[in-house]
């Protein structure tokens, strides 16, 4: 009889049968292991939660101080119904974890969302706001595929942050605020940790600051930030870098910065069509997910002979994995914190491929 799979897809979420618990369930369950605190992976209503220790602050901030949460330090093992469970850094956001499961000699890893640089092991390419991705050897690896297409290749992040610094400096010199939009949890802190704070003041939206607080409380170094209401000398705003969630675009909140230059930071900015649709002055390609080479490198480092693909470009990844001689399949999940954007990007991608280059300046 073939050995039982350590993770299967159930209507409530990814389920570990011998351990009788779920990983990032999308419906309320008794026991939930949470890979990270993004809304599509960490949902309310579960009876008991297990997550990596550095995730505790952000998880409680998002799901409520009173959730029943066991915070497990990275690398420590607990035994649950004969399944040895440990959590390992995923490099995605503060406290993000891969879940390692060991049962009767077999090892599976469910990696949630993860970020690892594609081309190099240079530590300067790590996400500076959380523990870097740790390759974990396993028999079966469950991988995301948010950017699982060969067109997604991130430039070295130091080049990217130098680009952002240049844009901010030029705006500051011209007396224009620099409004940079990106997700409040993860992206905003990554920008903060990467830019040069000597260029000017940094102002953040009210949705961003509570997360900054959680990051600082966890020991992550971020430059000083102020809320717009805390800036008394309004002329300072004209030299400021303003970090805010995408929802502020064209809002009254954003209009107070007057003739600001606006920009968007996302992996989808790699696509010209997505940039145009956003209608911002600049698109910075910055993602907290692995690009295509990063996914390949991460998968290779696990030594897994079997790979199960979740949220993103499942069919492309499965085809590629099969060509590598691996056993590959997919789980359909309800993850995708960037679902709308993926659909938007998909439309842009199809348009780019069908429109003749001449008509697309
Ligand atoms: Zn995520
Ligand atoms: Zn996700």
PDB file of C-alpha atoms in Angstrom, residues 47-277:
ATOM      1  CA  UNK A  47      -9.857  27.530  17.357  1.00  0.00           C
ATOM      2  CA  UNK A  48      -6.083  27.207  17.788  1.00  0.00           C
ATOM      3  CA  UNK A  49      -3.172  28.661  15.835  1.00  0.00           C
ATOM      4  CA  UNK A  50       0.451  27.651  15.507  1.00  0.00           C
ATOM      5  CA  UNK A  51       2.890  30.072  13.850  1.00  0.00           C
ATOM      6  CA  UNK A  52       6.549  31.073  13.890  1.00  0.00           C
ATOM      7  CA  UNK A  53       7.544  33.126  16.935  1.00  0.00           C
ATOM      8  CA  UNK A  54       8.497  36.289  14.978  1.00  0.00           C
ATOM      9  CA  UNK A  55       4.984  36.305  13.429  1.00  0.00           C
ATOM     10  CA  UNK A  56       3.252  36.676  16.778  1.00  0.00           C
ATOM     11  CA  UNK A  57       3.060  40.493  16.827  1.00  0.00           C
ATOM     12  CA  UNK A  58       1.687  40.901  13.303  1.00  0.00           C
ATOM     13  CA  UNK A  59      -0.672  37.922  13.670  1.00  0.00           C
ATOM     14  CA  UNK A  60      -2.207  39.259  16.857  1.00  0.00           C
ATOM     15  CA  UNK A  61      -2.395  42.756  15.352  1.00  0.00           C
ATOM     16  CA  UNK A  62      -4.345  41.389  12.403  1.00  0.00           C
ATOM     17  CA  UNK A  63      -6.433  38.561  13.930  1.00  0.00           C
ATOM     18  CA  UNK A  64      -6.930  39.886  17.459  1.00  0.00           C
ATOM     19  CA  UNK A  65      -4.877  39.919  20.643  1.00  0.00           C
ATOM     20  CA  UNK A  66      -6.994  37.114  22.100  1.00  0.00           C
ATOM     21  CA  UNK A  67      -6.426  34.360  19.492  1.00  0.00           C
ATOM     22  CA  UNK A  68      -5.198  31.040  20.921  1.00  0.00           C
ATOM     23  CA  UNK A  69      -1.703  31.069  19.463  1.00  0.00           C
ATOM     24  CA  UNK A  70       1.289  28.857  20.048  1.00  0.00           C
ATOM     25  CA  UNK A  71       4.395  30.682  18.812  1.00  0.00           C
ATOM     26  CA  UNK A  72       7.116  28.245  17.801  1.00  0.00           C
ATOM     27  CA  UNK A  73      10.716  29.473  17.327  1.00  0.00           C
ATOM     28  CA  UNK A  74      12.194  28.669  13.906  1.00  0.00           C
ATOM     29  CA  UNK A  75      13.808  25.225  13.859  1.00  0.00           C
ATOM     30  CA  UNK A  76      12.160  23.915  17.039  1.00  0.00           C
ATOM     31  CA  UNK A  77      10.151  20.731  16.703  1.00  0.00           C
ATOM     32  CA  UNK A  78       6.880  19.708  18.274  1.00  0.00           C
ATOM     33  CA  UNK A  79       5.238  16.317  18.014  1.00  0.00           C
ATOM     34  CA  UNK A  80       1.571  16.189  17.119  1.00  0.00           C
ATOM     35  CA  UNK A  81      -0.073  12.729  16.834  1.00  0.00           C
ATOM     36  CA  UNK A  82       3.245  11.311  15.671  1.00  0.00           C
ATOM     37  CA  UNK A  83       3.925  14.091  13.142  1.00  0.00           C
ATOM     38  CA  UNK A  84       7.042  16.119  13.872  1.00  0.00           C
ATOM     39  CA  UNK A  85       6.302  19.735  12.961  1.00  0.00           C
ATOM     40  CA  UNK A  86       8.888  22.510  12.642  1.00  0.00           C
ATOM     41  CA  UNK A  87       8.877  25.966  11.036  1.00  0.00           C
ATOM     42  CA  UNK A  88      11.656  27.390   8.868  1.00  0.00           C
ATOM     43  CA  UNK A  89      12.164  30.916   7.474  1.00  0.00           C
ATOM     44  CA  UNK A  90      10.522  31.650   4.105  1.00  0.00           C
ATOM     45  CA  UNK A  91      12.040  35.105   3.490  1.00  0.00           C
ATOM     46  CA  UNK A  92       8.651  36.557   2.470  1.00  0.00           C
ATOM     47  CA  UNK A  93       7.549  38.825   5.357  1.00  0.00           C
ATOM     48  CA  UNK A  94       8.248  39.080   9.085  1.00  0.00           C
ATOM     49  CA  UNK A  95       7.598  35.682  10.675  1.00  0.00           C
ATOM     50  CA  UNK A  96       6.883  33.862   7.400  1.00  0.00           C
ATOM     51  CA  UNK A  97       7.544  30.152   7.649  1.00  0.00           C
ATOM     52  CA  UNK A  98       7.780  26.955   5.679  1.00  0.00           C
ATOM     53  CA  UNK A  99       6.115  24.074   7.494  1.00  0.00           C
ATOM     54  CA  UNK A 100       8.223  20.925   7.710  1.00  0.00           C
ATOM     55  CA  UNK A 101       6.307  17.719   8.456  1.00  0.00           C
ATOM     56  CA  UNK A 102       7.992  14.434   9.271  1.00  0.00           C
ATOM     57  CA  UNK A 103       6.039  11.213   9.673  1.00  0.00           C
ATOM     58  CA  UNK A 104       7.229   7.612   9.516  1.00  0.00           C
ATOM     59  CA  UNK A 105      10.471   8.576   7.808  1.00  0.00           C
ATOM     60  CA  UNK A 106       8.975  10.844   5.179  1.00  0.00           C
ATOM     61  CA  UNK A 107       9.412  14.614   5.025  1.00  0.00           C
ATOM     62  CA  UNK A 108       7.085  17.123   3.381  1.00  0.00           C
ATOM     63  CA  UNK A 109       7.492  20.885   3.319  1.00  0.00           C
ATOM     64  CA  UNK A 110       4.644  23.340   2.704  1.00  0.00           C
ATOM     65  CA  UNK A 111       6.307  26.642   1.949  1.00  0.00           C
ATOM     66  CA  UNK A 112       3.441  29.150   1.911  1.00  0.00           C
ATOM     67  CA  UNK A 113       4.702  32.283   0.134  1.00  0.00           C
ATOM     68  CA  UNK A 114       8.446  32.678  -0.116  1.00  0.00           C
ATOM     69  CA  UNK A 115      11.148  34.955  -1.440  1.00  0.00           C
ATOM     70  CA  UNK A 116      14.619  33.896  -2.453  1.00  0.00           C
ATOM     71  CA  UNK A 117      16.853  35.685  -4.956  1.00  0.00           C
ATOM     72  CA  UNK A 118      17.049  33.860  -8.261  1.00  0.00           C
ATOM     73  CA  UNK A 119      20.553  34.372  -9.481  1.00  0.00           C
ATOM     74  CA  UNK A 120      22.764  34.411  -6.452  1.00  0.00           C
ATOM     75  CA  UNK A 121      23.405  33.533  -2.832  1.00  0.00           C
ATOM     76  CA  UNK A 122      24.600  37.103  -2.136  1.00  0.00           C
ATOM     77  CA  UNK A 123      23.205  38.027   1.298  1.00  0.00           C
ATOM     78  CA  UNK A 124      22.698  41.575   0.003  1.00  0.00           C
ATOM     79  CA  UNK A 125      19.865  40.097  -2.062  1.00  0.00           C
ATOM     80  CA  UNK A 126      18.026  38.755   1.006  1.00  0.00           C
ATOM     81  CA  UNK A 127      14.870  40.388   2.271  1.00  0.00           C
ATOM     82  CA  UNK A 128      16.365  42.634   4.976  1.00  0.00           C
ATOM     83  CA  UNK A 129      13.145  42.723   6.994  1.00  0.00           C
ATOM     84  CA  UNK A 130      12.956  39.044   7.926  1.00  0.00           C
ATOM     85  CA  UNK A 131      15.005  35.869   8.282  1.00  0.00           C
ATOM     86  CA  UNK A 132      16.198  34.668   4.848  1.00  0.00           C
ATOM     87  CA  UNK A 133      14.664  31.635   3.134  1.00  0.00           C
ATOM     88  CA  UNK A 134      16.144  28.409   4.438  1.00  0.00           C
ATOM     89  CA  UNK A 135      16.319  25.474   2.014  1.00  0.00           C
ATOM     90  CA  UNK A 136      14.880  22.398   3.752  1.00  0.00           C
ATOM     91  CA  UNK A 137      15.514  18.924   2.329  1.00  0.00           C
ATOM     92  CA  UNK A 138      12.317  16.972   1.768  1.00  0.00           C
ATOM     93  CA  UNK A 139      10.629  14.234  -0.250  1.00  0.00           C
ATOM     94  CA  UNK A 140       7.754  16.443  -1.311  1.00  0.00           C
ATOM     95  CA  UNK A 141       7.786  20.250  -1.595  1.00  0.00           C
ATOM     96  CA  UNK A 142       4.630  22.329  -1.841  1.00  0.00           C
ATOM     97  CA  UNK A 143       5.456  25.550  -3.677  1.00  0.00           C
ATOM     98  CA  UNK A 144       3.638  28.721  -4.607  1.00  0.00           C
ATOM     99  CA  UNK A 145       3.860  29.970  -8.193  1.00  0.00           C
ATOM    100  CA  UNK A 146       2.784  33.631  -7.996  1.00  0.00           C
ATOM    101  CA  UNK A 147       5.533  34.619 -10.449  1.00  0.00           C
ATOM    102  CA  UNK A 148       6.054  31.187 -11.995  1.00  0.00           C
ATOM    103  CA  UNK A 149       6.598  32.330 -15.584  1.00  0.00           C
ATOM    104  CA  UNK A 150       9.992  32.736 -17.302  1.00  0.00           C
ATOM    105  CA  UNK A 151       9.297  36.451 -17.949  1.00  0.00           C
ATOM    106  CA  UNK A 152       9.525  37.226 -14.227  1.00  0.00           C
ATOM    107  CA  UNK A 153      13.154  37.966 -13.349  1.00  0.00           C
ATOM    108  CA  UNK A 154      13.972  40.513 -10.673  1.00  0.00           C
ATOM    109  CA  UNK A 155      16.946  42.856 -11.040  1.00  0.00           C
ATOM    110  CA  UNK A 156      19.369  42.859  -8.067  1.00  0.00           C
ATOM    111  CA  UNK A 157      17.566  44.672  -5.267  1.00  0.00           C
ATOM    112  CA  UNK A 158      20.428  47.089  -4.641  1.00  0.00           C
ATOM    113  CA  UNK A 159      19.951  48.372  -8.217  1.00  0.00           C
ATOM    114  CA  UNK A 160      16.245  48.643  -7.610  1.00  0.00           C
ATOM    115  CA  UNK A 161      16.663  50.602  -4.379  1.00  0.00           C
ATOM    116  CA  UNK A 162      19.225  52.845  -6.093  1.00  0.00           C
ATOM    117  CA  UNK A 163      16.539  53.556  -8.735  1.00  0.00           C
ATOM    118  CA  UNK A 164      14.016  54.450  -6.055  1.00  0.00           C
ATOM    119  CA  UNK A 165      16.579  56.696  -4.321  1.00  0.00           C
ATOM    120  CA  UNK A 166      17.332  58.488  -7.618  1.00  0.00           C
ATOM    121  CA  UNK A 167      13.636  59.071  -8.280  1.00  0.00           C
ATOM    122  CA  UNK A 168      13.093  60.365  -4.724  1.00  0.00           C
ATOM    123  CA  UNK A 169      16.189  62.643  -4.865  1.00  0.00           C
ATOM    124  CA  UNK A 170      15.155  64.142  -8.195  1.00  0.00           C
ATOM    125  CA  UNK A 171      11.634  64.833  -6.912  1.00  0.00           C
ATOM    126  CA  UNK A 172      12.943  66.328  -3.672  1.00  0.00           C
ATOM    127  CA  UNK A 173      15.262  68.601  -5.669  1.00  0.00           C
ATOM    128  CA  UNK A 174      12.285  69.728  -7.744  1.00  0.00           C
ATOM    129  CA  UNK A 175      10.162  70.327  -4.621  1.00  0.00           C
ATOM    130  CA  UNK A 176       7.776  67.424  -5.294  1.00  0.00           C
ATOM    131  CA  UNK A 177       6.684  64.723  -2.863  1.00  0.00           C
ATOM    132  CA  UNK A 178       7.369  61.116  -3.909  1.00  0.00           C
ATOM    133  CA  UNK A 179       4.280  58.967  -3.339  1.00  0.00           C
ATOM    134  CA  UNK A 180       5.263  55.298  -3.455  1.00  0.00           C
ATOM    135  CA  UNK A 181       2.410  52.809  -3.221  1.00  0.00           C
ATOM    136  CA  UNK A 182       2.832  49.220  -2.093  1.00  0.00           C
ATOM    137  CA  UNK A 183       1.220  46.743   0.301  1.00  0.00           C
ATOM    138  CA  UNK A 184       1.157  47.882   3.938  1.00  0.00           C
ATOM    139  CA  UNK A 185       2.425  44.588   5.334  1.00  0.00           C
ATOM    140  CA  UNK A 186       5.756  43.434   3.994  1.00  0.00           C
ATOM    141  CA  UNK A 187       6.283  45.622   0.937  1.00  0.00           C
ATOM    142  CA  UNK A 188       6.180  48.922   2.832  1.00  0.00           C
ATOM    143  CA  UNK A 189       8.762  47.738   5.380  1.00  0.00           C
ATOM    144  CA  UNK A 190      10.978  46.305   2.657  1.00  0.00           C
ATOM    145  CA  UNK A 191      10.989  49.721   0.949  1.00  0.00           C
ATOM    146  CA  UNK A 192      11.751  51.443   4.259  1.00  0.00           C
ATOM    147  CA  UNK A 193      14.663  49.130   4.965  1.00  0.00           C
ATOM    148  CA  UNK A 194      16.050  49.575   1.440  1.00  0.00           C
ATOM    149  CA  UNK A 195      15.947  53.320   0.740  1.00  0.00           C
ATOM    150  CA  UNK A 196      18.485  55.957   1.795  1.00  0.00           C
ATOM    151  CA  UNK A 197      16.802  57.924   4.638  1.00  0.00           C
ATOM    152  CA  UNK A 198      19.320  60.776   4.316  1.00  0.00           C
ATOM    153  CA  UNK A 199      17.511  61.989   1.157  1.00  0.00           C
ATOM    154  CA  UNK A 200      14.587  63.476   3.092  1.00  0.00           C
ATOM    155  CA  UNK A 201      11.784  62.839   5.560  1.00  0.00           C
ATOM    156  CA  UNK A 202       9.758  59.622   5.303  1.00  0.00           C
ATOM    157  CA  UNK A 203       6.007  59.842   5.781  1.00  0.00           C
ATOM    158  CA  UNK A 204       3.793  56.755   6.013  1.00  0.00           C
ATOM    159  CA  UNK A 205       0.055  56.183   5.747  1.00  0.00           C
ATOM    160  CA  UNK A 206      -1.884  55.231   8.889  1.00  0.00           C
ATOM    161  CA  UNK A 207      -2.318  51.673   7.580  1.00  0.00           C
ATOM    162  CA  UNK A 208       1.451  51.206   7.370  1.00  0.00           C
ATOM    163  CA  UNK A 209       2.604  52.500  10.751  1.00  0.00           C
ATOM    164  CA  UNK A 210       1.069  49.762  12.982  1.00  0.00           C
ATOM    165  CA  UNK A 211       3.007  47.202  10.962  1.00  0.00           C
ATOM    166  CA  UNK A 212       6.189  49.259  11.222  1.00  0.00           C
ATOM    167  CA  UNK A 213       5.655  49.145  14.972  1.00  0.00           C
ATOM    168  CA  UNK A 214       5.342  45.353  14.932  1.00  0.00           C
ATOM    169  CA  UNK A 215       8.518  45.066  12.838  1.00  0.00           C
ATOM    170  CA  UNK A 216      10.467  47.358  15.151  1.00  0.00           C
ATOM    171  CA  UNK A 217       9.177  45.451  18.182  1.00  0.00           C
ATOM    172  CA  UNK A 218      10.532  42.278  16.563  1.00  0.00           C
ATOM    173  CA  UNK A 219      13.963  43.902  16.238  1.00  0.00           C
ATOM    174  CA  UNK A 220      13.866  44.859  12.539  1.00  0.00           C
ATOM    175  CA  UNK A 221      15.732  48.132  11.920  1.00  0.00           C
ATOM    176  CA  UNK A 222      13.599  50.647  10.014  1.00  0.00           C
ATOM    177  CA  UNK A 223      14.375  54.345   9.520  1.00  0.00           C
ATOM    178  CA  UNK A 224      12.280  56.910  11.439  1.00  0.00           C
ATOM    179  CA  UNK A 225       8.802  57.421   9.953  1.00  0.00           C
ATOM    180  CA  UNK A 226       6.104  59.994  10.597  1.00  0.00           C
ATOM    181  CA  UNK A 227       2.386  60.186   9.954  1.00  0.00           C
ATOM    182  CA  UNK A 228       1.357  63.094   7.759  1.00  0.00           C
ATOM    183  CA  UNK A 229      -0.459  64.616  10.767  1.00  0.00           C
ATOM    184  CA  UNK A 230       2.844  64.692  12.621  1.00  0.00           C
ATOM    185  CA  UNK A 231       4.528  66.882  10.015  1.00  0.00           C
ATOM    186  CA  UNK A 232       4.213  70.489  11.214  1.00  0.00           C
ATOM    187  CA  UNK A 233       6.348  72.157   8.592  1.00  0.00           C
ATOM    188  CA  UNK A 234       4.363  71.365   5.437  1.00  0.00           C
ATOM    189  CA  UNK A 235       7.291  72.353   3.215  1.00  0.00           C
ATOM    190  CA  UNK A 236       8.915  69.137   4.402  1.00  0.00           C
ATOM    191  CA  UNK A 237       6.272  67.177   2.528  1.00  0.00           C
ATOM    192  CA  UNK A 238       7.728  68.450  -0.738  1.00  0.00           C
ATOM    193  CA  UNK A 239      10.949  66.568  -0.036  1.00  0.00           C
ATOM    194  CA  UNK A 240       9.299  63.536   1.495  1.00  0.00           C
ATOM    195  CA  UNK A 241       9.040  59.937   0.463  1.00  0.00           C
ATOM    196  CA  UNK A 242       5.436  58.985   1.190  1.00  0.00           C
ATOM    197  CA  UNK A 243       4.683  55.282   1.573  1.00  0.00           C
ATOM    198  CA  UNK A 244       1.050  54.237   1.331  1.00  0.00           C
ATOM    199  CA  UNK A 245      -1.122  51.283   0.299  1.00  0.00           C
ATOM    200  CA  UNK A 246      -2.378  51.120  -3.329  1.00  0.00           C
ATOM    201  CA  UNK A 247      -5.892  52.081  -2.210  1.00  0.00           C
ATOM    202  CA  UNK A 248      -4.837  55.729  -1.750  1.00  0.00           C
ATOM    203  CA  UNK A 249      -4.398  56.292  -5.471  1.00  0.00           C
ATOM    204  CA  UNK A 250      -6.586  59.260  -6.515  1.00  0.00           C
ATOM    205  CA  UNK A 251      -7.904  59.651  -2.948  1.00  0.00           C
ATOM    206  CA  UNK A 252      -8.323  62.851  -0.938  1.00  0.00           C
ATOM    207  CA  UNK A 253      -5.552  61.534   1.296  1.00  0.00           C
ATOM    208  CA  UNK A 254      -3.153  61.493  -1.654  1.00  0.00           C
ATOM    209  CA  UNK A 255      -4.277  64.878  -2.992  1.00  0.00           C
ATOM    210  CA  UNK A 256      -2.870  66.663   0.054  1.00  0.00           C
ATOM    211  CA  UNK A 257       0.606  66.081  -1.404  1.00  0.00           C
ATOM    212  CA  UNK A 258      -0.299  68.278  -4.347  1.00  0.00           C
ATOM    213  CA  UNK A 259       1.795  67.825  -7.439  1.00  0.00           C
ATOM    214  CA  UNK A 260       3.482  64.647  -6.206  1.00  0.00           C
ATOM    215  CA  UNK A 261       5.215  62.118  -8.412  1.00  0.00           C
ATOM    216  CA  UNK A 262       3.525  58.764  -7.907  1.00  0.00           C
ATOM    217  CA  UNK A 263       4.926  55.256  -8.240  1.00  0.00           C
ATOM    218  CA  UNK A 264       3.930  51.698  -7.569  1.00  0.00           C
ATOM    219  CA  UNK A 265       6.136  48.908  -6.180  1.00  0.00           C
ATOM    220  CA  UNK A 266       5.136  45.374  -7.176  1.00  0.00           C
ATOM    221  CA  UNK A 267       6.395  42.357  -9.079  1.00  0.00           C
ATOM    222  CA  UNK A 268       3.643  42.985 -11.617  1.00  0.00           C
ATOM    223  CA  UNK A 269       5.383  46.217 -12.588  1.00  0.00           C
ATOM    224  CA  UNK A 270       7.610  44.025 -14.745  1.00  0.00           C
ATOM    225  CA  UNK A 271       4.737  44.099 -17.242  1.00  0.00           C
ATOM    226  CA  UNK A 272       4.414  47.239 -19.307  1.00  0.00           C
ATOM    227  CA  UNK A 273       0.659  46.767 -19.538  1.00  0.00           C
ATOM    228  CA  UNK A 274       0.304  46.579 -15.765  1.00  0.00           C
ATOM    229  CA  UNK A 275       2.320  49.784 -15.414  1.00  0.00           C
ATOM    230  CA  UNK A 276       0.176  51.571 -17.956  1.00  0.00           C
ATOM    231  CA  UNK A 277      -3.022  50.399 -16.317  1.00  0.00           C
TER     232      UNK A 277
END
